[in-house]
CSV table of C-alpha atoms and ligand atoms in Angstrom, one decimal:
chain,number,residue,atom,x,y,z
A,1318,UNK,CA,0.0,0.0,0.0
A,1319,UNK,CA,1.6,3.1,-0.5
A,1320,UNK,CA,1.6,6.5,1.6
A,1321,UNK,CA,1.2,9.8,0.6
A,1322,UNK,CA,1.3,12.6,3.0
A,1323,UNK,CA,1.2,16.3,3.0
A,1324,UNK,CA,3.3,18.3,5.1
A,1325,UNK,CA,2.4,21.7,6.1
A,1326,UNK,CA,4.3,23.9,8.2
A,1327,UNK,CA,3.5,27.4,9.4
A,1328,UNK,CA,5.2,27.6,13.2
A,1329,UNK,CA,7.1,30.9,12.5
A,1330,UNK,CA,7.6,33.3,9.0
A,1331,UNK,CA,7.9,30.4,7.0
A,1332,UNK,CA,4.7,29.1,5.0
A,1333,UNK,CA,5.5,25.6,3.7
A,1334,UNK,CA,4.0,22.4,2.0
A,1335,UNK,CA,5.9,19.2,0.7
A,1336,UNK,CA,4.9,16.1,-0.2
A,1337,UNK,CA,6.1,12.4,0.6
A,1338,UNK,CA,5.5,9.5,-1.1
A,1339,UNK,CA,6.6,6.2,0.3
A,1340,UNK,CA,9.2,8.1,2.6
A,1341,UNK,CA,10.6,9.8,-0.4
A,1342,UNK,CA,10.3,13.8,-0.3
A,1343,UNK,CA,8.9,14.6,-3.4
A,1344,UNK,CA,8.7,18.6,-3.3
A,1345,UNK,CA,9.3,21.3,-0.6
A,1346,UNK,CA,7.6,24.7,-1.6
A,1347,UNK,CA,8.2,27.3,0.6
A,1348,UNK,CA,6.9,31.1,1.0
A,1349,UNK,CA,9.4,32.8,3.0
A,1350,UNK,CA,7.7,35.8,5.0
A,1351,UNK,CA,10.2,39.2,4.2
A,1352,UNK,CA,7.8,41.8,5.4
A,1353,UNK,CA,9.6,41.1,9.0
A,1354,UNK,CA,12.9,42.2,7.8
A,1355,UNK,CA,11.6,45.6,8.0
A,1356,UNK,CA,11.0,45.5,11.8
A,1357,UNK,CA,14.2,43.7,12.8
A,1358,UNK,CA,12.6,40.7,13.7
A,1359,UNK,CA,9.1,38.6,13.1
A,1360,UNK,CA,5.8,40.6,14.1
A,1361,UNK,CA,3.1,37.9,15.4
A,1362,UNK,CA,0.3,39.3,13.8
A,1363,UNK,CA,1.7,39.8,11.0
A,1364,UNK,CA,2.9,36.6,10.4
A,1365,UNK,CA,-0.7,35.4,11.1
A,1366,UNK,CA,-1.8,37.1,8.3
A,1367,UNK,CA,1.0,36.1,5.5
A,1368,UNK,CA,0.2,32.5,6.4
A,1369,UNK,CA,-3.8,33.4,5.8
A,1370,UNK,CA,-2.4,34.7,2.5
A,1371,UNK,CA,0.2,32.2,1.4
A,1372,UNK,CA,-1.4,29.1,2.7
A,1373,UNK,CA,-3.3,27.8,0.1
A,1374,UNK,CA,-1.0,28.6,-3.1
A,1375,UNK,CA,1.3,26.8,-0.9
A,1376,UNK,CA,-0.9,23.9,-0.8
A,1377,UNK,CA,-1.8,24.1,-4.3
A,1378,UNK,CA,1.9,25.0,-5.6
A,1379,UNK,CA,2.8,21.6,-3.5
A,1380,UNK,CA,0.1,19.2,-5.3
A,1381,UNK,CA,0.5,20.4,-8.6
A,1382,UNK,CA,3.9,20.4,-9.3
A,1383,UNK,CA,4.4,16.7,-8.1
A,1384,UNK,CA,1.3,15.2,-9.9
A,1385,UNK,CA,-0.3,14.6,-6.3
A,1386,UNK,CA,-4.0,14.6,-6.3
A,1387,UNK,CA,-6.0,15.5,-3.3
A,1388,UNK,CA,-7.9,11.9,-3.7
A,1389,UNK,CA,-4.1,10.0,-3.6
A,1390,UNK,CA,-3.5,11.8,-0.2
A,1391,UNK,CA,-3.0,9.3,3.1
A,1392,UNK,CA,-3.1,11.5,5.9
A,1393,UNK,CA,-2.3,15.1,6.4
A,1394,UNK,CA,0.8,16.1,8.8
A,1395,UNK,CA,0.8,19.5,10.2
A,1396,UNK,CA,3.1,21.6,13.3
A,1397,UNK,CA,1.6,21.7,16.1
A,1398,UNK,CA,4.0,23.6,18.5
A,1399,UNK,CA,6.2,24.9,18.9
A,1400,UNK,CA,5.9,28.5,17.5
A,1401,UNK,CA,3.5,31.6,17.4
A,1402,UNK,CA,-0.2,30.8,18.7
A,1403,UNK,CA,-1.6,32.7,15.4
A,1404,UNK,CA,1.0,31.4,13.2
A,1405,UNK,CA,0.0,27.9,14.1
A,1406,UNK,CA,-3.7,28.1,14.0
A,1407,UNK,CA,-3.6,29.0,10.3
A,1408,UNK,CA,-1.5,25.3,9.9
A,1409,UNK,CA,-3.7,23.7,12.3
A,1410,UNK,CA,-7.0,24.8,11.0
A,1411,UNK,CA,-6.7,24.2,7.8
A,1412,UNK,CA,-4.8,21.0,7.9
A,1413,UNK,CA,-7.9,19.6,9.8
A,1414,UNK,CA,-10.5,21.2,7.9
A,1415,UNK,CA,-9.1,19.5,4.8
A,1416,UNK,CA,-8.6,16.1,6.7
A,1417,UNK,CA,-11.9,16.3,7.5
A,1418,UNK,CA,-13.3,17.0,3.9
A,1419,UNK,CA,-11.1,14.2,2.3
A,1420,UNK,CA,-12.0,12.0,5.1
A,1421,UNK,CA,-8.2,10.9,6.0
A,1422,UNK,CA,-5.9,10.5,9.2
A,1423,UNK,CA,-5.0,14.3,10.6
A,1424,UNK,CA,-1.2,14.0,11.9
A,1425,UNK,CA,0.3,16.2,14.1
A,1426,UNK,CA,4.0,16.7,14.1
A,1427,UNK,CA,6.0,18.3,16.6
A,1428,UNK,CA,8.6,21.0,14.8
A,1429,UNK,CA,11.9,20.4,17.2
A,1430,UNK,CA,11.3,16.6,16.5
A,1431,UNK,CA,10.9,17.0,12.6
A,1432,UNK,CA,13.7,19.3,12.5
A,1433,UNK,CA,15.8,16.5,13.7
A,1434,UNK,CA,13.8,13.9,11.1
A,1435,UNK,CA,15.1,16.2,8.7
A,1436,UNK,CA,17.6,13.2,8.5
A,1437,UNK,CA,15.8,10.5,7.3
A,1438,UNK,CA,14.8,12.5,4.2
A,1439,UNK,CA,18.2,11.7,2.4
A,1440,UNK,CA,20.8,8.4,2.2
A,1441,UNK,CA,22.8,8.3,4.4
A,1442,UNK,CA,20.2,8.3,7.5
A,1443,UNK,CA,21.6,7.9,11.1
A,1444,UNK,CA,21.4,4.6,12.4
A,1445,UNK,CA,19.9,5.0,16.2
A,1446,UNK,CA,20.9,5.7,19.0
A,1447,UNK,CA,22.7,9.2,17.9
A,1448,UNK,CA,23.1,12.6,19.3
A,1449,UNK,CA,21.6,15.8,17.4
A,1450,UNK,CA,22.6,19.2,18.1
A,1451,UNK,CA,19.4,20.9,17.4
A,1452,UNK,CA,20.2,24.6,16.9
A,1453,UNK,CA,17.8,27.7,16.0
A,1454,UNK,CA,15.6,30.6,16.5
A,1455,UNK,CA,14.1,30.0,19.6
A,1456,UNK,CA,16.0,26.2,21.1
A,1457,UNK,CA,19.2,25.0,21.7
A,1458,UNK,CA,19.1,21.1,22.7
A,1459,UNK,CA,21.1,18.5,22.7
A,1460,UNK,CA,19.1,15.2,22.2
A,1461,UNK,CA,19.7,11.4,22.7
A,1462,UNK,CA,17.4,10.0,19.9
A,1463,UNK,CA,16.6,6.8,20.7
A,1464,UNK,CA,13.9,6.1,17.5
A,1465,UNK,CA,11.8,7.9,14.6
A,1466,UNK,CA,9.2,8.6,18.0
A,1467,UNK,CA,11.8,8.4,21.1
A,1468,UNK,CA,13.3,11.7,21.7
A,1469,UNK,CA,15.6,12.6,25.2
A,1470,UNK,CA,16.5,16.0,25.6
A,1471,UNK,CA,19.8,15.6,27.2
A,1472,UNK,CA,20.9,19.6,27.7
A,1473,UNK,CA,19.3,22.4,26.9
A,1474,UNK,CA,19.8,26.6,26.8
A,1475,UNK,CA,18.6,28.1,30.2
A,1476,UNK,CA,17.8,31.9,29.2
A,1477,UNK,CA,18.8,32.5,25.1
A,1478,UNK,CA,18.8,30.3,21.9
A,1479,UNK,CA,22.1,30.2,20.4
A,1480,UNK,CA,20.4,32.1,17.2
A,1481,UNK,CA,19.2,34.5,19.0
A,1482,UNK,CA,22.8,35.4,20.4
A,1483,UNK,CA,23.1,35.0,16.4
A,1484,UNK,CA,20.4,37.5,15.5
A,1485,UNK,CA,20.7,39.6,18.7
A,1486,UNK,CA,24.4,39.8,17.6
A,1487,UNK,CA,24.1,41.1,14.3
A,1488,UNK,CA,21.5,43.7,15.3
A,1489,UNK,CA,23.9,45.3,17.6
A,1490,UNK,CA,26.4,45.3,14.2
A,1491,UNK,CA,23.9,47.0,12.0
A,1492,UNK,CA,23.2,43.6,9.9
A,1493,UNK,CA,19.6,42.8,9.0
A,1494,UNK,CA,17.6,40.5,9.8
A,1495,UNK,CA,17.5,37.1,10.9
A,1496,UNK,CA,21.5,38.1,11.0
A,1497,UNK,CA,22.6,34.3,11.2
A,1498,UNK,CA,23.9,34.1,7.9
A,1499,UNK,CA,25.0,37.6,7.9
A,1500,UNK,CA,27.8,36.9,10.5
A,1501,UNK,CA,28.2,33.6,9.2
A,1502,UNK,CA,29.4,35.3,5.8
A,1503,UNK,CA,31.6,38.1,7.6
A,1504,UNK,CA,32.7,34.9,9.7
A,1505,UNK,CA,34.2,33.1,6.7
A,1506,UNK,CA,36.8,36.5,5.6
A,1507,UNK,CA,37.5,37.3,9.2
A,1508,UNK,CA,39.4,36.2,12.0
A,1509,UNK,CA,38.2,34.3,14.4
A,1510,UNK,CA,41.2,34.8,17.3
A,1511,UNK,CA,41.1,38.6,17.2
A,1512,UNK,CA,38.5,39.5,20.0
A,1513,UNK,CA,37.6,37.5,23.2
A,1514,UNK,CA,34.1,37.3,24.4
A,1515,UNK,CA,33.4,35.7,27.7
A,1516,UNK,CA,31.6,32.2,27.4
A,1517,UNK,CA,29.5,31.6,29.7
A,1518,UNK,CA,29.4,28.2,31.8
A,1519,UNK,CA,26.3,26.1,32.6
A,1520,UNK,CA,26.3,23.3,34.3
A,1521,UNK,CA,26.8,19.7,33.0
A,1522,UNK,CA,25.4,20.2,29.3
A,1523,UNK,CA,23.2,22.6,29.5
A,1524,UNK,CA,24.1,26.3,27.8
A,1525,UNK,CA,23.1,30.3,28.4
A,1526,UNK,CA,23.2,32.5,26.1
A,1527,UNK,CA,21.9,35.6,27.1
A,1528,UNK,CA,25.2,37.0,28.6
A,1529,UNK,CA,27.7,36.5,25.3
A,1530,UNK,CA,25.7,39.3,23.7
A,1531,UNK,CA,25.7,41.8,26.8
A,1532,UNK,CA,29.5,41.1,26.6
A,1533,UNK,CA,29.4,42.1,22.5
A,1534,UNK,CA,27.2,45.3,23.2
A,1535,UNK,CA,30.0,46.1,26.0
A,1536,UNK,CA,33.0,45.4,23.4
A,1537,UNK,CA,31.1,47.5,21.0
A,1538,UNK,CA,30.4,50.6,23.1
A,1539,UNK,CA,34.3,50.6,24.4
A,1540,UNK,CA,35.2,50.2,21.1
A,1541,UNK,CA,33.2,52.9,19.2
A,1542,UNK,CA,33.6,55.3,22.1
A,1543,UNK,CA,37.5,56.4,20.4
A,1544,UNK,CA,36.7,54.8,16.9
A,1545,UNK,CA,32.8,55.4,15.9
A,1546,UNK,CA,33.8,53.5,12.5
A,1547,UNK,CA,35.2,50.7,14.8
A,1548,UNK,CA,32.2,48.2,13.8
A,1549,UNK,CA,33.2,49.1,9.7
A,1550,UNK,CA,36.3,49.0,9.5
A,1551,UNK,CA,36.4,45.4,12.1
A,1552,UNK,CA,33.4,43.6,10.9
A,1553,UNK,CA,34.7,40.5,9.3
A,1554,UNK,CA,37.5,40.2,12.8
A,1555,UNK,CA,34.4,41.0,15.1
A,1556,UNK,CA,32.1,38.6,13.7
A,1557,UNK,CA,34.7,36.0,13.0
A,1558,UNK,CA,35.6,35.9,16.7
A,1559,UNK,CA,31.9,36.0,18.0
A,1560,UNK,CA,30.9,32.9,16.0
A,1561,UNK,CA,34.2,31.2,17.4
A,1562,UNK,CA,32.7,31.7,20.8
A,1563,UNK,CA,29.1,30.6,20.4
A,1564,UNK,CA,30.4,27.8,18.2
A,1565,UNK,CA,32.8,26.6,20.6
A,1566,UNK,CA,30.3,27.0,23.5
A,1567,UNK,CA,27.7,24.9,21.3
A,1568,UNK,CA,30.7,22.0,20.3
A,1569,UNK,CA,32.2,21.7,23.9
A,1570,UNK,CA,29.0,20.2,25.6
A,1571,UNK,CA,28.2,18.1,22.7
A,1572,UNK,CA,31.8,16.2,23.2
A,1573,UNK,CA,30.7,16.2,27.0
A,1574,UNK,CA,27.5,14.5,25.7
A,1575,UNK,CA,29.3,11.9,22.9
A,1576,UNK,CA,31.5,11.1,25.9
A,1577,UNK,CA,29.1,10.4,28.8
A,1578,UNK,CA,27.0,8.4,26.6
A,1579,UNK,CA,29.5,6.7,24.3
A,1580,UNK,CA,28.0,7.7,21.2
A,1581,UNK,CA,29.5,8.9,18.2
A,1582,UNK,CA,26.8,9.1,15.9
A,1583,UNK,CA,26.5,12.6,15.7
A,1584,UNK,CA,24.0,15.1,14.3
A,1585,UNK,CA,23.6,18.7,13.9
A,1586,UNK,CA,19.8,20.1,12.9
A,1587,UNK,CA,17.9,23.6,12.9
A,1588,UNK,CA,18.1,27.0,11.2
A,1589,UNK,CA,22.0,27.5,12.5
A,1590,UNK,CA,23.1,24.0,11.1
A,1591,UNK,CA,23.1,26.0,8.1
A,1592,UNK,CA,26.1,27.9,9.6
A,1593,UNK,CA,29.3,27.2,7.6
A,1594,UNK,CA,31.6,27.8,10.4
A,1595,UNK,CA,29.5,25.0,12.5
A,1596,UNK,CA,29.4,22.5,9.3
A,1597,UNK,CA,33.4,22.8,9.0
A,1598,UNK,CA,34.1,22.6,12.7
A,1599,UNK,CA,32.1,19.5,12.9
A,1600,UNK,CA,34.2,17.8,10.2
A,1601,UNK,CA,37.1,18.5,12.2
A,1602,UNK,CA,35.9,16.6,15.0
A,1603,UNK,CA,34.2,13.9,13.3
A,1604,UNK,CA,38.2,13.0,11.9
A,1605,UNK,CA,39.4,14.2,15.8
A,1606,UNK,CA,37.5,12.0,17.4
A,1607,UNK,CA,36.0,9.3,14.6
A,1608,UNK,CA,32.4,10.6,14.9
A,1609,UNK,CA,30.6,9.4,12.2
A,1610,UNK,CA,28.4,12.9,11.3
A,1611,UNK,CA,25.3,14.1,9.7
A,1612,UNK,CA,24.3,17.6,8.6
A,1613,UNK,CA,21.1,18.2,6.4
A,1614,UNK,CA,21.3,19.7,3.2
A,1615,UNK,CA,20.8,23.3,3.2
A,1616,UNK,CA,17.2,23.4,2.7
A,1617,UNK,CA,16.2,21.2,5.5
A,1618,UNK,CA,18.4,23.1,8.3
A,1619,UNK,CA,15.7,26.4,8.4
A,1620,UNK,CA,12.2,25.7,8.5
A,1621,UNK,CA,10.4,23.9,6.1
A,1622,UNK,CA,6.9,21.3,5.5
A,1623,UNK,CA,9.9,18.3,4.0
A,1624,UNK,CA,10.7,17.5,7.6
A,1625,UNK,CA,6.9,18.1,8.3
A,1626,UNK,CA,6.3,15.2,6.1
A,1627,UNK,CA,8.7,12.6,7.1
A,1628,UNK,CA,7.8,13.1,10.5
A,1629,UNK,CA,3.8,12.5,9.4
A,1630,UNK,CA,5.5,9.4,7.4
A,1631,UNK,CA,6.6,7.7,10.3
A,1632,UNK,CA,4.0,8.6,12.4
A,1633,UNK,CA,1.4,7.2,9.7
A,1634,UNK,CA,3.7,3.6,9.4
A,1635,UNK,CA,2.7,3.6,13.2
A,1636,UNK,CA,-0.8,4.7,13.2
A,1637,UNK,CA,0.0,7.4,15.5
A,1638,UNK,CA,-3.2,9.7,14.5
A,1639,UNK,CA,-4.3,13.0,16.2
A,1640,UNK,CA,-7.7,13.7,16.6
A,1641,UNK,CA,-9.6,17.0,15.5
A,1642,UNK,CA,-9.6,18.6,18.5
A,1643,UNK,CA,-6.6,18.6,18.9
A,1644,UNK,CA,-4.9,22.1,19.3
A,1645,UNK,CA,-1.5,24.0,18.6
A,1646,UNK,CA,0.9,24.0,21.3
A,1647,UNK,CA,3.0,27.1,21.4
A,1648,UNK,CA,5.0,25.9,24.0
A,1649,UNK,CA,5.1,22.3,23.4
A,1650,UNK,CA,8.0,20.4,24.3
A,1651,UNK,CA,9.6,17.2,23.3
B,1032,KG4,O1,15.0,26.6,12.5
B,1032,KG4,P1,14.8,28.0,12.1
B,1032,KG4,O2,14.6,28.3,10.6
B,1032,KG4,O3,13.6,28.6,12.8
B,1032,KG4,C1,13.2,28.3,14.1
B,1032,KG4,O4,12.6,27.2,14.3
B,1032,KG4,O5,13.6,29.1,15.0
B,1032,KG4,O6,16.1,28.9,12.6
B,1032,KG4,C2,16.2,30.2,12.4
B,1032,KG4,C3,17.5,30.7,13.0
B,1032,KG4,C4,17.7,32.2,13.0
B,1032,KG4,O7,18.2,32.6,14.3
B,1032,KG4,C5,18.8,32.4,12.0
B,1032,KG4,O8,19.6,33.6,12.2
B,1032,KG4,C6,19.6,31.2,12.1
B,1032,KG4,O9,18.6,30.2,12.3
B,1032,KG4,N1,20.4,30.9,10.9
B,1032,KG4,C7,21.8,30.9,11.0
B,1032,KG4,C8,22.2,30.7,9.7
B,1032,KG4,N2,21.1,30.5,8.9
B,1032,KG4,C9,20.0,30.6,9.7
B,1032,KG4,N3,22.6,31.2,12.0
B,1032,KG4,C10,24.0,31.1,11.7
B,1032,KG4,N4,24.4,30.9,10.5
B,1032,KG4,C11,23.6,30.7,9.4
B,1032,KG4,N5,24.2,30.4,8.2
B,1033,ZN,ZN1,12.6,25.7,13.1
């Protein structure tokens, strides 16, 4: 028998819908929401409203260009939580109004657990048990993923995400935003031993975040107090040696972790996987230490409905079906 399933995410400024057919990804359209560049960050309400707008070319966009009709549809997988209440009523709603019309299975899919299923959309998947450094906007975990539907958080960040200190960051430097990949490309020309920032030190493998940037906004008043085009003429050096910090704060609990539970399958996952300084400093310790690593393509590390779908794939293998009333979670956990 085969499965079909539409993924739809809508969590955060990213209107999506993919399709999966036999646990292959056939198509992952996206609308990405830019009006929030404008206001230096993503506006609730706002986003609310794209989604309203986007949602159904999304839907549409994803059907027709993979030759998907709505009658070959299995279930429908949607995000649940976590994410903005508004932003995921507009996912939620209308994946259940259309589950309910087509009279199939209504799946619903939690977005820090896809982002790590991300995985299993490509060869070569982990094997289990591994480790996943999930990394973005709002969560920075470290998880001991035991199957496709047995997730452990092992650490996690107490106050900050690490791409907030990211987009936090890059707002203090002028960059726009989400300034993650802005830093990242100054990262790549500058150098990264230049500056000291103080990292801050949880215990056992959890992280904070919140003080890095209060030490950058310090550095950058000092600095600009004698120079005011210190930030111009340093911005490659400055970002360069920031990224080192968060990066090496991010990579020294994650050894901690491969240590203390003898695993060296290692993955990374989220919207700063996407970081090149992250992806090359992971290669480094995978030959280091003989980690066997995984790091999604591009397009699965930021948010999309591919990971959406997967997840709804092995959750439809295993009948694991949500009912109608069942809501959005902004603050649902794994
Ligand atoms: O997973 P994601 O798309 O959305 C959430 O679920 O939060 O992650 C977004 C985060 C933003 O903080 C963004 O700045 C960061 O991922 N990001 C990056 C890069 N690309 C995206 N951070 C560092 N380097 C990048 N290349
Ligand atoms: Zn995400």
């Amino acid at each position: 028998m085969s499965t079909t399933i539409l993924g739809i995410e809508s969590s955060c400024d990213e209107t999506s819908a993919a399709i999966c057919v036999n646990g292959k990804v056939v198509n992952n359209i996206i609308a990405t929401q830019s009006i929030h560049t404008q206001f230096g960050g993503v506006v609730p309400e706002l986003a609310s409203r794209a989604h309203q707008k986007n949602i159904i070319p999304v839907v549409h966009e994803a059907l027709n260009s993979s030759g998907i009709e709505r009658k070959d549809l299995s279930a429908i997988a949607f995000t649940q939580g976590p994410g903005l209440l508004g932003a995921l009523l507009v996912g939620s709603s209308f994946s259940k109004a259309m589950s309910m019309a087509l009279g199939i299975p209504l799946i619903s899919v939690n977005h820090m657990e896809a982002h790590i299923l991300a995985h299993f959309i490509d060869e070569p998947k982990p094997a289990f048990p591994f480790l996943c450094l999930t990394v973005s906007g709002g969560h920075t975990q470290i998880v001991h993923v035991k199957s496709h539907h047995e997730f452990i958080v092992i650490g996690q960040t107490k106050d900050d995400a690490v791409g907030e200190a990211f987009d936090k960051g890059a707002k203090l430097l002028g960059l726009p935003y989400p300034g993650g990949p802005y830093i990242d490309e100054h990262a790549e020309k500058g150098d990264p031993k230049r500056f000291n920032f103080a990292e801050s030190n949880m215990p056992d493998l959890d992280y904070s975040f919140s003080g890095i940037k209060t030490s950058l906004l310090y550095f950058l008043r000092d600095n600009s107090k004698n120079d005011p085009s210190f930030i111009e003429h340093n911005i490659d050096d400055i970002c360069a040696s920031y990224q080192h910090t968060l990066l090496n704060m991010l990579l020294k609990k994650l050894m901690k972790a491969a240590t203390q539970l003898k695993i060296s399958r290692i993955a990374i996952a989220g919207g700063v996987s996407a970081n090149r300084g992250l992806r090359s400093e992971l290669h480094e310790l995978a030959k280091k230490r003989g980690w066997e690593i995984f790091i999604p393509k591009f397009e699965y590390c930021t948010d999309n409905a591919a990971m959406i779908a997967i997840s709804g794939h092995y959750k439809y293998i295993d009948k694991r079906f949500s009912e109608l009333n069942t809501s959005p979670e902004p603050r649902m956990t794994i």
